[in-house]
Amino acid sequence: MSENRLTLGEYIIENQSHFEYSSGELSKLINSIRLAAKTVSHKVNKAGLVDIIGAVGDTNIQGEDQQRLDVFANDAFKKALINREIVCGIVSEEEVEFIAVEGKKKTNTNKYVVLMDPLDGSSNIDVNVSVGTIFSVFRRITPVGTPVQKEDFLQKGDMQVAAGYIIYGTSTMLVYSVGQGVNGFTLNPAIGTFYLSHPDIKIPYKGSIYSVNEGYYSHFPDGVKKYIKYCQEEKDDRPYTSRYIGSLVSDFHRNMINGGIYLYPTSSKYPEGKLRLLYECNPIAFLAEQAGGKATDGFKRILDLEPKELHQRAPIFCGSKNMIDKLVDFITSNTIAN
Ligand code: P6P
């Protein structure tokens, strides 16, 4: 059946005009993501069999135990990106500082920077829950040479030229956008080919699923608490269904397809929010908007937030427009009331 569908390679060729400036480099970048995705997918799907589960002993900048798969995924995406003369720099959740990629040419004119979470949700690996890779792409701002953190990496999310995620779940899917809508490609592992399985993904305007870690409820801002109670109320089209996998890519992907809202508010444990602005919130927000949804920190559009440091956190609410608007009503009216 999949043979009748476009492969990712065919899709890229057919839609070359979609790629910014269609110089071919952004296509090459997506192709390198594709290669690394297949490598990581193969490893993730074997994780239960091969002794790669369990912390490698180190901890990453987040202070989290580095699972061997985290390290493997980080290396796989770095290798795929560095060897192709496309990017001049990489930011990764697994690296404290940005990685400058020296081009072969003396004057490094490689056009793009990539910011990524190579394996998000990795704490779920040893309980066999799906995990994901999240990536964000910008054009460099400095003209040549070694990239500069503030100009090239701390750009507002609105400047992204591409973003996407790979979900290593019941099947492996690459979902991405280059600013012309969102398309999903499913891997046929038997032949190692991604096929266009979800063309032009649109988040339903209304949804009936809310996704939040209710364990932190007592620490949430009042407006968020009121919205959660609104979701649970027996009235009109409610109560909504509560679904929380604890893996951002999985929770967000479900909402992309079925509609819904994902919430990661501030809390006493995470006063700035937990998710990272540059390589979690920004790419997810780009995809949400490209699919007709919304993404906010409760007060501002995520893509308008001004980054200050590589690993800064932000609260995020993303998904169906109707649900986001309702939440923002609760947050802002509650803020005004205070
Ligand atoms: P909590 C995974 O660690 C992650 O970054 C996201 O994938 C996920 O949505 C969230 O954190 C889960 O966080 O605090 O609910 O366990």
mmCIF file of N, CA and C in Angstrom, residues 28 32 35 75-87 90 101-104 110:
data_model
loop_
_atom_site.group_PDB
_atom_site.id
_atom_site.type_symbol
_atom_site.label_atom_id
_atom_site.label_comp_id
_atom_site.label_asym_id
_atom_site.label_seq_id
_atom_site.Cartn_x
_atom_site.Cartn_y
_atom_site.Cartn_z
ATOM 1 N N LYS A 28 18.738 19.535 1.738
ATOM 2 C CA LYS A 28 19.824 18.651 2.209
ATOM 3 C C LYS A 28 19.746 18.506 3.727
ATOM 4 N N SER A 32 19.312 15.144 5.893
ATOM 5 C CA SER A 32 20.243 14.646 6.931
ATOM 6 C C SER A 32 19.468 14.303 8.206
ATOM 7 N N LEU A 35 18.043 10.851 7.664
ATOM 8 C CA LEU A 35 19.035 9.770 7.844
ATOM 9 C C LEU A 35 19.231 9.468 9.330
ATOM 10 N N ASP A 75 24.650 12.119 19.255
ATOM 11 C CA ASP A 75 25.761 11.886 18.324
ATOM 12 C C ASP A 75 25.261 11.676 16.893
ATOM 13 N N ALA A 76 24.161 10.910 16.757
ATOM 14 C CA ALA A 76 23.654 10.595 15.410
ATOM 15 C C ALA A 76 23.231 11.862 14.670
ATOM 16 N N PHE A 77 22.506 12.752 15.365
ATOM 17 C CA PHE A 77 22.045 13.969 14.681
ATOM 18 C C PHE A 77 23.207 14.924 14.437
ATOM 19 N N LYS A 78 24.130 15.003 15.371
ATOM 20 C CA LYS A 78 25.302 15.882 15.161
ATOM 21 C C LYS A 78 26.090 15.405 13.939
ATOM 22 N N LYS A 79 26.361 14.104 13.881
ATOM 23 C CA LYS A 79 27.152 13.562 12.754
ATOM 24 C C LYS A 79 26.449 13.847 11.425
ATOM 25 N N ALA A 80 25.133 13.594 11.395
ATOM 26 C CA ALA A 80 24.392 13.779 10.131
ATOM 27 C C ALA A 80 24.420 15.246 9.702
ATOM 28 N N LEU A 81 24.396 16.158 10.670
ATOM 29 C CA LEU A 81 24.341 17.589 10.318
ATOM 30 C C LEU A 81 25.724 18.136 9.990
ATOM 31 N N ILE A 82 26.734 17.649 10.706
ATOM 32 C CA ILE A 82 28.076 18.248 10.561
ATOM 33 C C ILE A 82 28.720 17.846 9.249
ATOM 34 N N ASN A 83 28.442 16.649 8.771
ATOM 35 C CA ASN A 83 29.170 16.149 7.596
ATOM 36 C C ASN A 83 28.658 16.681 6.272
ATOM 37 N N ARG A 84 27.734 17.653 6.283
ATOM 38 C CA ARG A 84 27.121 17.971 4.987
ATOM 39 C C ARG A 84 27.224 19.436 4.581
ATOM 40 N N GLU A 85 28.098 20.184 5.270
ATOM 41 C CA GLU A 85 28.325 21.570 4.812
ATOM 42 C C GLU A 85 27.024 22.375 4.705
ATOM 43 N N ILE A 86 26.121 22.167 5.678
ATOM 44 C CA ILE A 86 24.852 22.904 5.581
ATOM 45 C C ILE A 86 24.695 23.850 6.768
ATOM 46 N N VAL A 87 25.161 23.349 7.968
ATOM 47 C CA VAL A 87 24.952 24.168 9.161
ATOM 48 C C VAL A 87 26.278 24.724 9.648
ATOM 49 N N ILE A 90 25.236 24.229 15.974
ATOM 50 C CA ILE A 90 24.195 23.355 16.550
ATOM 51 C C ILE A 90 24.061 23.650 18.038
ATOM 52 N N VAL A 101 30.288 24.662 13.761
ATOM 53 C CA VAL A 101 30.634 23.670 12.728
ATOM 54 C C VAL A 101 31.523 24.357 11.707
ATOM 55 N N GLU A 102 32.794 23.958 11.688
ATOM 56 C CA GLU A 102 33.734 24.584 10.742
ATOM 57 C C GLU A 102 33.451 24.043 9.340
ATOM 58 N N GLY A 103 33.133 24.947 8.422
ATOM 59 C CA GLY A 103 32.928 24.489 7.042
ATOM 60 C C GLY A 103 34.271 24.107 6.401
ATOM 61 N N LYS A 104 34.209 23.331 5.328
ATOM 62 C CA LYS A 104 35.449 22.934 4.625
ATOM 63 C C LYS A 104 36.068 24.188 3.982
ATOM 64 N N ASN A 110 28.231 28.358 5.615
ATOM 65 C CA ASN A 110 27.073 27.466 5.831
ATOM 66 C C ASN A 110 25.925 28.273 6.426
#
